[in-house]
Each structure stands twice: as C-alpha cells, then as structure tokens.
Short mmCIF file of C-alpha atoms in Angstrom, two decimals:
data_model
loop_
_atom_site.label_atom_id
_atom_site.label_comp_id
_atom_site.label_asym_id
_atom_site.label_seq_id
_atom_site.Cartn_x
_atom_site.Cartn_y
_atom_site.Cartn_z
CA UNK A 231 0.23 0.11 -0.21
CA UNK A 232 0.91 3.48 -0.53
CA UNK A 233 2.00 5.53 1.86
CA UNK A 234 -0.38 7.85 3.14
CA UNK A 235 0.74 10.98 4.67
CA UNK A 236 -1.23 13.36 6.98
CA UNK A 237 -0.23 16.76 7.64
CA UNK A 238 -1.33 18.52 11.00
CA UNK A 239 -1.60 21.67 9.52
CA UNK A 240 -0.45 25.38 10.50
CA UNK A 241 -0.90 25.15 14.95
CA UNK A 242 -0.79 28.72 15.16
CA UNK A 243 -3.67 28.81 13.43
CA UNK A 244 -7.49 29.03 15.45
CA UNK A 245 -9.32 26.15 15.78
CA UNK A 246 -11.90 25.39 13.58
CA UNK A 247 -15.51 26.58 14.63
CA UNK A 248 -19.15 25.08 14.99
CA UNK A 249 -20.75 27.08 12.68
CA UNK A 250 -24.16 27.92 14.60
CA UNK A 251 -27.79 27.04 12.66
CA UNK A 252 -28.95 30.72 12.32
CA UNK A 253 -31.70 29.58 10.05
CA UNK A 254 -33.42 28.27 12.34
CA UNK A 255 -32.89 31.41 14.59
CA UNK A 256 -34.37 33.32 12.12
CA UNK A 257 -37.64 31.25 11.56
CA UNK A 258 -38.56 30.98 14.83
CA UNK A 259 -37.94 35.12 15.15
CA UNK A 260 -40.15 34.96 11.98
CA UNK A 261 -42.91 33.29 13.99
CA UNK A 262 -42.99 35.47 17.41
CA UNK A 263 -43.24 38.31 15.07
CA UNK A 264 -45.99 36.82 12.77
CA UNK A 265 -48.09 35.90 15.53
CA UNK A 266 -47.62 39.77 17.54
CA UNK A 267 -48.73 41.15 14.66
CA UNK A 268 -51.94 38.78 14.67
CA UNK A 269 -52.45 39.55 18.38
CA UNK A 270 -51.95 43.45 17.42
CA UNK A 271 -54.47 42.52 14.63
CA UNK A 272 -57.29 40.81 17.15
CA UNK A 273 -56.65 43.95 19.88
CA UNK A 274 -57.31 46.47 17.44
CA UNK A 275 -59.81 44.93 15.55
CA UNK A 276 -61.40 44.74 19.75
CA UNK A 277 -60.90 47.81 20.36
CA UNK A 278 -62.19 49.27 17.22
CA UNK A 279 -65.88 47.11 16.98
CA UNK A 280 -66.01 46.32 20.84
CA UNK A 281 -69.85 45.40 20.41
CA UNK A 282 -68.41 42.49 18.31
CA UNK A 283 -66.37 41.23 21.35
CA UNK A 284 -69.42 41.91 23.44
CA UNK A 285 -71.39 39.38 21.20
CA UNK A 286 -68.79 36.55 21.16
CA UNK A 287 -68.38 37.03 24.93
CA UNK A 288 -71.84 36.33 25.02
CA UNK A 289 -71.48 33.26 23.27
CA UNK A 290 -69.31 31.46 25.03
CA UNK A 291 -70.91 31.99 28.34
CA UNK A 292 -74.48 31.59 27.38
CA UNK A 293 -73.31 28.25 24.83
CA UNK A 294 -75.48 26.03 27.00
CA UNK A 295 -78.64 28.31 27.22
CA UNK A 296 -82.55 27.45 26.13
CA UNK A 297 -83.07 30.78 24.44
CA UNK A 298 -85.97 30.90 22.05
CA UNK A 299 -86.06 32.42 18.29
CA UNK A 300 -86.01 35.34 19.42
CA UNK A 301 -82.74 34.86 21.25
CA UNK A 302 -84.43 35.02 25.00
CA UNK A 303 -83.58 33.18 27.94
CA UNK A 304 -86.10 32.53 30.87
CA UNK A 305 -83.92 32.78 33.23
CA UNK A 306 -85.72 33.95 36.67
CA UNK A 307 -89.41 32.96 37.66
CA UNK A 308 -90.68 34.52 40.87
CA UNK A 309 -94.18 36.34 41.91
CA UNK A 310 -93.87 40.05 41.74
CA UNK A 311 -96.41 42.37 42.88
CA UNK A 312 -96.96 45.68 40.19
CA UNK A 313 -94.74 47.92 42.96
CA UNK A 314 -91.79 45.12 42.69
CA UNK A 315 -88.92 46.77 42.16
CA UNK A 316 -86.22 45.20 40.00
CA UNK A 317 -82.05 45.32 40.34
CA UNK A 318 -79.97 42.96 37.97
CA UNK A 319 -76.66 42.25 40.44
CA UNK A 320 -74.30 39.80 38.23
CA UNK A 321 -75.96 37.63 36.57
CA UNK A 322 -78.84 37.37 40.28
CA UNK A 323 -82.21 39.15 39.88
CA UNK A 324 -83.20 41.14 42.41
CA UNK A 325 -87.16 41.44 42.96
CA UNK A 326 -88.01 43.96 45.96
CA UNK A 327 -91.60 44.75 47.28
CA UNK A 328 -93.08 46.91 50.13
CA UNK A 329 -93.40 43.51 51.76
CA UNK A 330 -90.51 40.99 50.74
CA UNK A 331 -86.76 41.33 49.36
CA UNK A 332 -86.20 38.09 47.11
CA UNK A 333 -82.95 37.52 44.92
CA UNK A 334 -82.60 34.56 42.17
CA UNK A 335 -80.12 33.90 40.32
CA UNK A 336 -79.85 32.39 36.91
CA UNK A 337 -80.23 28.78 37.73
CA UNK A 338 -83.70 29.69 39.40
CA UNK A 339 -81.98 29.23 43.19
CA UNK A 340 -83.44 31.31 45.61
CA UNK A 341 -80.37 33.38 47.24
CA UNK A 342 -81.87 35.15 49.56
CA UNK A 343 -85.46 36.11 50.57
CA UNK A 344 -86.61 38.32 53.50
CA UNK A 345 -90.48 39.71 54.84
CA UNK A 346 -89.86 42.94 55.06
CA UNK A 347 -92.39 46.18 55.95
CA UNK A 348 -91.82 49.08 54.07
CA UNK A 349 -94.00 52.18 53.51
CA UNK A 350 -92.71 52.08 50.06
CA UNK A 351 -89.75 50.91 48.29
CA UNK A 352 -86.82 52.07 46.32
CA UNK A 353 -84.12 50.54 44.97
CA UNK A 354 -80.25 52.53 44.47
CA UNK A 355 -78.43 50.01 42.08
CA UNK A 356 -75.19 49.35 40.53
CA UNK A 357 -73.78 46.10 38.29
CA UNK A 358 -72.75 44.23 41.34
CA UNK A 359 -74.47 45.93 44.11
CA UNK A 360 -78.09 47.13 45.28
CA UNK A 361 -79.39 49.06 48.00
CA UNK A 362 -83.02 48.28 48.90
CA UNK A 363 -84.34 51.24 50.81
CA UNK A 364 -87.92 52.42 52.87
CA UNK A 365 -88.51 55.60 51.57
CA UNK A 366 -89.86 57.04 55.24
CA UNK A 367 -88.68 54.75 56.80
CA UNK A 368 -85.34 54.20 58.50
CA UNK A 369 -83.77 50.30 57.31
CA UNK A 370 -81.76 50.02 53.87
CA UNK A 371 -80.42 46.49 52.99
CA UNK A 372 -77.61 46.36 50.95
CA UNK A 373 -77.35 43.23 48.18
CA UNK A 374 -75.24 41.82 46.17
CA UNK A 375 -75.66 38.63 43.70
CA UNK A 376 -75.08 35.94 46.68
CA UNK A 377 -77.67 37.61 48.78
CA UNK A 378 -77.97 39.81 51.55
CA UNK A 379 -74.62 41.84 52.90
CA UNK A 380 -75.22 44.43 55.06
CA UNK A 381 -78.32 45.88 56.96
CA UNK A 382 -78.19 49.39 58.46
CA UNK A 383 -80.72 51.94 59.90
CA UNK A 384 -80.77 55.32 59.01
CA UNK A 385 -80.71 58.44 61.22
CA UNK A 386 -83.29 59.44 60.75
CA UNK A 387 -86.29 58.68 58.17
CA UNK A 388 -85.01 58.24 54.61
CA UNK A 389 -85.45 60.71 51.67
CA UNK A 390 -82.73 58.96 48.88
CA UNK A 391 -80.44 56.71 48.70
CA UNK A 392 -77.53 56.83 46.33
CA UNK A 393 -74.96 53.47 45.59
CA UNK A 394 -71.21 55.05 43.98
CA UNK A 395 -69.67 52.23 41.74
CA UNK A 396 -67.03 51.25 44.67
CA UNK A 397 -69.97 50.86 47.01
CA UNK A 398 -70.07 54.00 48.99
CA UNK A 399 -73.75 55.43 49.92
CA UNK A 400 -74.48 58.71 50.68
CA UNK A 401 -77.82 58.52 52.69
CA UNK A 402 -80.47 61.79 52.82
CA UNK A 403 -82.37 62.02 55.29
CA UNK A 404 -85.05 63.95 57.72
CA UNK A 405 -83.53 63.91 61.62
CA UNK A 406 -84.69 66.14 64.53
CA UNK A 407 -83.35 69.23 64.97
CA UNK A 408 -82.29 69.96 60.88
CA UNK A 409 -83.97 70.19 57.65
CA UNK A 410 -82.12 67.53 56.67
CA UNK A 411 -79.19 65.48 56.91
CA UNK A 412 -76.75 63.45 54.32
CA UNK A 413 -74.64 60.87 55.76
CA UNK A 414 -72.17 58.85 53.95
CA UNK A 415 -71.26 54.89 54.35
CA UNK A 416 -68.17 52.99 52.96
CA UNK A 417 -67.88 50.17 51.34
CA UNK A 418 -68.01 48.30 54.46
CA UNK A 419 -70.74 50.20 55.82
CA UNK A 420 -69.05 52.75 58.39
CA UNK A 421 -70.04 56.10 58.64
CA UNK A 422 -67.28 58.55 57.14
CA UNK A 423 -69.03 61.90 56.88
CA UNK A 424 -72.13 63.83 57.88
CA UNK A 425 -73.83 66.79 56.82
CA UNK A 426 -76.74 68.78 58.75
CA UNK A 427 -78.48 71.13 57.03
CA UNK A 428 -80.49 73.99 59.13
CA UNK A 429 -81.60 76.24 56.82
CA UNK A 430 -82.10 74.35 53.26
CA UNK A 431 -84.04 70.99 52.97
CA UNK A 432 -80.95 68.23 51.64
CA UNK A 433 -83.49 66.52 48.70
CA UNK A 434 -80.61 64.35 47.84
CA UNK A 435 -76.36 63.84 47.83
CA UNK A 436 -74.30 61.65 45.87
CA UNK A 437 -70.59 60.21 46.62
CA UNK A 438 -67.77 61.35 43.74
CA UNK A 439 -65.64 58.30 41.92
CA UNK A 440 -62.74 58.67 43.71
CA UNK A 441 -64.52 58.47 47.24
CA UNK A 442 -63.34 62.02 48.45
CA UNK A 443 -66.31 64.01 48.39
CA UNK A 444 -69.82 64.46 48.32
CA UNK A 445 -72.40 66.70 46.85
CA UNK A 446 -75.74 67.60 48.19
CA UNK A 447 -78.93 69.15 46.79
CA UNK A 448 -80.97 71.20 48.83
CA UNK A 449 -83.53 74.00 48.26
CA UNK A 450 -84.29 76.98 49.90
CA UNK A 451 -86.29 80.53 49.89
CA UNK A 452 -83.55 83.24 47.64
CA UNK A 453 -85.16 86.22 47.84
CA UNK A 454 -89.07 85.04 47.47
CA UNK A 455 -88.09 82.50 44.83
CA UNK A 456 -87.08 79.10 46.05
CA UNK A 457 -83.73 77.95 44.06
CA UNK A 458 -82.05 74.82 43.84
CA UNK A 459 -77.84 74.54 45.36
CA UNK A 460 -74.93 71.73 45.38
CA UNK A 461 -73.39 71.53 48.22
CA UNK A 462 -69.31 69.37 48.01
CA UNK A 463 -67.98 68.62 50.71
CA UNK A 464 -64.59 67.05 51.33
CA UNK A 465 -65.18 63.69 53.58
CA UNK A 466 -62.55 64.41 55.92
CA UNK A 467 -63.55 68.31 56.29
CA UNK A 468 -66.34 69.34 58.11
CA UNK A 469 -65.90 72.76 55.80
CA UNK A 470 -68.01 72.86 52.27
CA UNK A 471 -65.95 73.36 49.70
CA UNK A 472 -68.29 75.08 47.98
CA UNK A 473 -72.33 76.31 47.22
CA UNK A 474 -73.19 76.63 43.98
CA UNK A 475 -76.79 77.76 42.71
CA UNK A 476 -78.48 76.79 39.46
CA UNK A 477 -80.42 78.82 38.12
CA UNK A 478 -83.06 77.62 35.90
CA UNK A 479 -85.92 74.65 37.16
CA UNK A 480 -85.44 72.49 40.59
CA UNK A 481 -82.94 69.71 40.47
CA UNK A 482 -84.52 66.70 40.74
CA UNK A 483 -81.17 64.35 41.05
CA UNK A 484 -77.45 63.72 41.44
CA UNK A 485 -74.98 62.25 40.28
CA UNK A 486 -71.77 61.50 38.51
CA UNK A 487 -71.00 61.37 34.54
CA UNK A 488 -67.08 60.57 33.86
CA UNK A 489 -65.06 62.33 37.05
CA UNK A 490 -67.87 65.14 36.64
CA UNK A 491 -70.86 65.88 39.37
CA UNK A 492 -73.86 65.66 36.97
CA UNK A 493 -77.16 67.88 38.66
CA UNK A 494 -80.54 67.16 36.78
CA UNK A 495 -82.52 69.39 36.51
CA UNK A 496 -86.20 70.08 34.60
CA UNK A 497 -84.50 72.01 32.43
CA UNK A 498 -80.50 71.50 31.62
CA UNK A 499 -77.73 69.14 33.17
CA UNK A 500 -75.49 70.81 35.16
CA UNK A 501 -72.04 69.31 35.27
CA UNK A 502 -69.42 70.35 38.17
CA UNK A 503 -65.84 69.67 38.95
CA UNK A 504 -65.29 67.58 42.63
CA UNK A 505 -64.87 71.05 44.25
CA UNK A 506 -68.16 72.11 43.51
CA UNK A 507 -67.58 74.76 40.68
CA UNK A 508 -69.83 74.46 37.47
CA UNK A 509 -68.24 73.78 34.30
CA UNK A 510 -71.08 73.12 31.59
CA UNK A 511 -74.64 72.78 31.37
CA UNK A 512 -76.18 71.07 28.52
CA UNK A 513 -79.80 73.17 27.90
CA UNK A 514 -82.84 70.93 27.10
CA UNK A 515 -84.05 73.34 24.22
CA UNK A 516 -87.10 73.72 25.56
CA UNK A 517 -87.80 69.93 25.83
CA UNK A 518 -88.90 68.75 28.79
CA UNK A 519 -86.88 65.93 30.63
CA UNK A 520 -88.72 62.45 30.69
CA UNK A 521 -86.41 60.17 31.56
CA UNK A 522 -82.19 60.19 32.90
CA UNK A 523 -79.66 57.49 33.07
CA UNK A 524 -76.28 58.49 34.23
CA UNK A 525 -75.12 55.15 34.52
CA UNK A 526 -73.21 55.22 31.24
CA UNK A 527 -69.78 54.76 30.51
CA UNK A 528 -69.11 58.37 30.38
CA UNK A 529 -71.87 59.34 29.13
CA UNK A 530 -76.06 59.93 29.65
CA UNK A 531 -79.16 59.36 28.61
CA UNK A 532 -81.92 61.11 28.41
CA UNK A 533 -85.14 61.48 26.61
CA UNK A 534 -86.90 65.01 26.30
CA UNK A 535 -90.24 65.85 25.05
CA UNK A 536 -91.04 68.01 22.85
CA UNK A 537 -94.47 69.09 24.32
CA UNK A 538 -95.80 68.17 28.20
CA UNK A 539 -97.75 65.06 26.88
CA UNK A 540 -97.41 62.44 23.58
CA UNK A 541 -94.51 60.51 22.13
CA UNK A 542 -92.86 62.53 20.01
CA UNK A 543 -89.09 62.92 21.85
CA UNK A 544 -85.56 62.76 21.33
CA UNK A 545 -83.15 60.36 23.03
CA UNK A 546 -79.92 62.08 23.21
CA UNK A 547 -76.56 61.38 24.68
CA UNK A 548 -74.23 63.48 26.52
CA UNK A 549 -70.83 63.12 27.02
CA UNK A 550 -69.08 64.54 30.80
CA UNK A 551 -68.23 67.83 29.36
CA UNK A 552 -72.05 68.77 28.62
CA UNK A 553 -71.45 67.83 24.72
CA UNK A 554 -74.10 66.08 23.00
CA UNK A 555 -73.14 62.40 21.40
CA UNK A 556 -75.42 61.94 19.53
CA UNK A 557 -79.39 62.31 19.37
CA UNK A 558 -82.26 60.52 17.61
CA UNK A 559 -85.71 61.72 16.60
CA UNK A 560 -88.58 58.88 18.17
CA UNK A 561 -92.03 58.59 17.93
CA UNK A 562 -92.82 55.74 19.62
CA UNK A 563 -93.75 55.26 24.08
CA UNK A 564 -90.82 55.20 26.19
CA UNK A 565 -91.82 52.97 28.40
CA UNK A 566 -88.08 52.56 30.50
CA UNK A 567 -84.79 53.29 29.51
CA UNK A 568 -82.12 51.71 31.21
CA UNK A 569 -77.87 52.83 30.18
CA UNK A 570 -74.62 50.12 31.48
CA UNK A 571 -71.54 50.99 29.80
CA UNK A 572 -71.62 51.29 26.25
CA UNK A 573 -75.28 50.79 25.73
CA UNK A 574 -78.64 52.12 25.93
CA UNK A 575 -81.81 50.19 26.47
CA UNK A 576 -84.91 52.06 26.02
CA UNK A 577 -87.95 49.64 25.88
CA UNK A 578 -90.74 51.17 23.90
CA UNK A 579 -94.72 50.57 23.89
CA UNK A 580 -94.22 48.13 20.81
CA UNK A 581 -90.31 46.95 20.73
CA UNK A 582 -87.30 47.38 22.69
CA UNK A 583 -83.88 48.36 21.29
CA UNK A 584 -80.41 48.47 22.55
CA UNK A 585 -78.20 51.56 21.26
CA UNK A 586 -74.19 52.01 21.32
CA UNK A 587 -72.79 55.90 22.72
CA UNK A 588 -73.68 56.91 19.54
CA UNK A 589 -77.41 55.54 19.38
CA UNK A 590 -76.60 53.17 16.81
CA UNK A 591 -78.40 50.34 16.64
CA UNK A 592 -77.02 47.03 17.99
CA UNK A 593 -80.79 44.76 18.36
CA UNK A 594 -83.42 45.41 18.56
CA UNK A 595 -86.52 42.62 19.96
CA UNK A 596 -90.38 43.32 18.68
CA UNK A 597 -92.12 40.91 21.52
CA UNK A 598 -92.27 43.46 24.57
CA UNK A 599 -96.11 43.07 25.36
CA UNK A 600 -95.20 40.99 28.91
CA UNK A 601 -92.18 43.26 30.02
CA UNK A 602 -92.56 45.86 32.49
CA UNK A 603 -88.94 47.37 33.17
CA UNK A 604 -85.90 46.14 31.02
CA UNK A 605 -82.15 46.62 33.37
CA UNK A 606 -78.76 47.08 30.14
CA UNK A 607 -76.01 44.72 31.43
CA UNK A 608 -72.02 45.77 30.14
CA UNK A 609 -71.92 42.95 28.35
CA UNK A 610 -74.46 44.09 25.93
CA UNK A 611 -77.45 41.27 27.31
CA UNK A 612 -80.43 42.64 28.66
CA UNK A 613 -82.69 41.79 31.58
CA UNK A 614 -86.34 42.24 30.50
CA UNK A 615 -88.87 41.83 34.12
CA UNK A 616 -92.48 41.00 33.77
CA UNK A 617 -95.33 40.49 36.46
CA UNK A 618 -93.84 36.96 37.02
CA UNK A 619 -90.84 35.72 35.33
CA UNK A 620 -88.10 37.97 33.54
CA UNK A 621 -86.32 37.05 30.71
CA UNK A 622 -82.26 37.32 29.96
CA UNK A 623 -81.75 39.06 25.53
CA UNK A 624 -78.83 37.73 24.36
CA UNK A 625 -78.47 39.70 20.99
#
C-alpha cells in the first residue's frame, strides 16, 4: 500500500468552530413576529368594534342557555307585585316590594328571601351591588348577587339613597333639629361623613367616583323664589368646598358622569367639578325631561319630550363635559330607559332597542308585550322583567 501522508496544518491558526444554525433562529423569530402582528390585529379589531367582542363573549358564556327564536332565555321566575322594583346584579335578579326582598340566580335558585314592612320601596343599584331602602322609613338592605351583605338603620327617615361604583352610600334623611342631613357610609358600612342642613332642605346627595367628596342638592328660598343649590364637601372636612346656586328649573337628582358631578334639573344637566365649581351646562332647549340615566361609561342618556305630553321625543346622549354625543328622534312611547357601560336600552310600547353611545342600533326585540322594566348589562345583554318572570335577552 502506498504511504498516506497526513499534515497537521498550521498549529498557530485558530481551531475550527462549529457554525451556529442561524436559519432556525431566524425562523423562530419570524414566527414570533407573525404571532405578535396577529395579536395586535385582534386587539385592534376588539378596540375598533367592542360590540362584536361582547357578542362573542355572550355566545361563550351562555352557550348552554335555552333560548327562543328571539334570543331570549327565561332564567328567573317569581311572583311580583305591581309595586315591585327590580335590579340586575352580576347574573342574579333582585325583586323588591314593600313586603318582600327576593334574590334569584340564573339557575332559578333563591339566594335570599326576606319579609319586610316598607312604606315605599326604593332601589339604588350598580352592576354588582344594590341598596333596597324604605322611603319614609329607616331600613336599608345592601345586596349583592349572592345575598344580603348587610342591613343598616338610617339616622332619620329616609328621603333618598344613592350608591357609587365602589359601594359608598349617601343617605339623605329627615332628622330632629335639622331640615335634613346627609350621611355617607363606606363600602364596609362604616359612617365616614355627616352633613346637617339647618336652613335649607336637602333633597339628595351622591359620593364622587374617587370616594373623596360628596355633593348634596339643597332647596331654599332666595329673594322670594325657591332655588336649587349644590353643596360639596370633602369627606375628611367639616367645611364645604363650595356652594353653587343653579338658576332655572328645580334639580331632581344628582350623580356622576365621568369625573364630574352631574345635577339633573328640569331644564338642563349641570356639570360640576369635584370641588363643586360649575363647568358646563347642557340645556334641553325648551324640551321637557321624561327620563334620565347617568350610569353610562362616560355619558348620560336622556329622553326629552317636545311637548308636555305625547310620544314625540328625542333620545340624547351627553358626555361628561356637557357635549351632545348623539340625538335620535323617536315617535313611540318609551316605557323605560336603562344605561350600563357602552349601551343604552330603550323599552318602547311595542319593541325594545339597544343602542351604543352614538345611538347606533345594536339589536331590536319586537315581542315585549309582557315586559315592565328593562335592565341593561355591560356585556350588551339585557334583562327584561315582567309580572311573573324575567328573560335575559342575548342579541
């Protein structure tokens, strides 16, 4: 055999190195980029069309619900009175009358049932919490979707009760020695503030969204004319932040829209800062207020009648700066109006329509002959309550 010669090469040169498999890493990086782009596209679609996302969410959550051809599922059965009031609480239905409080979940299970003796029943409700109270009495029952959270006794006869998003209560009462008082309770039911009105009647009050201040509507005489005034207090102070006199019609209610206090008067919405300064006013332009709901996500919904009676009205949405978002002429009688999250539900005499904040139609239900009250939910569904049962409408 021939000799085979081997050479060791140049020992001064660097040793050979393994070549990294860069193509595979590039492929993985490309897949990551594609996935990120797809995720961004989905997020953009959700943000662009939140209504479609809510529809997908409803189909997943209520996939097993037995619905009729109109998209209604009968989830709640009860025996109600004509004076009964209703509230939708995170999947449960609250039915309250002067004689009874009843809470039913979506499976038909009675979560709570109690006998009461109220003079007149009122409900202040949010999505997950409600306060049932005796107008002219002293009892307050705070409820959530599972049952009774706490029972409270007001320090005087109750005129009104309001509930903010974080569970703070503002209770306006008639008490001895004063024309009216406002008591604020935190989300645990502990008293945190009291305001006594010696010279003016307090009508109602509300706690700000950040739970730092309270605004009360008072009524008194000035120059021989009764006028409404909004008084604001910090919850950690006994001195008022401000006193704002509102000209024009009497104030019926007060709540919050976005970060502003909103006083609902017979001729306008008045928007005030947290310190009580008047910032903006939305005039009804001579129309009369029929209905108002302040619980939209950054907006209020109004039903304004062109005449004192009759069905010729306009449905309006207004933002927290007093700017009109949209207006819609309607010619049918509006039985009820409910606003939650991004949606407005209008119960007409012959149908029910769900709108977005721009009053673009999202869904319509025609058969509403047995419905007395509509309760809009944040996911775009609506609870329709009648005399003996309530249906969940799933558009």
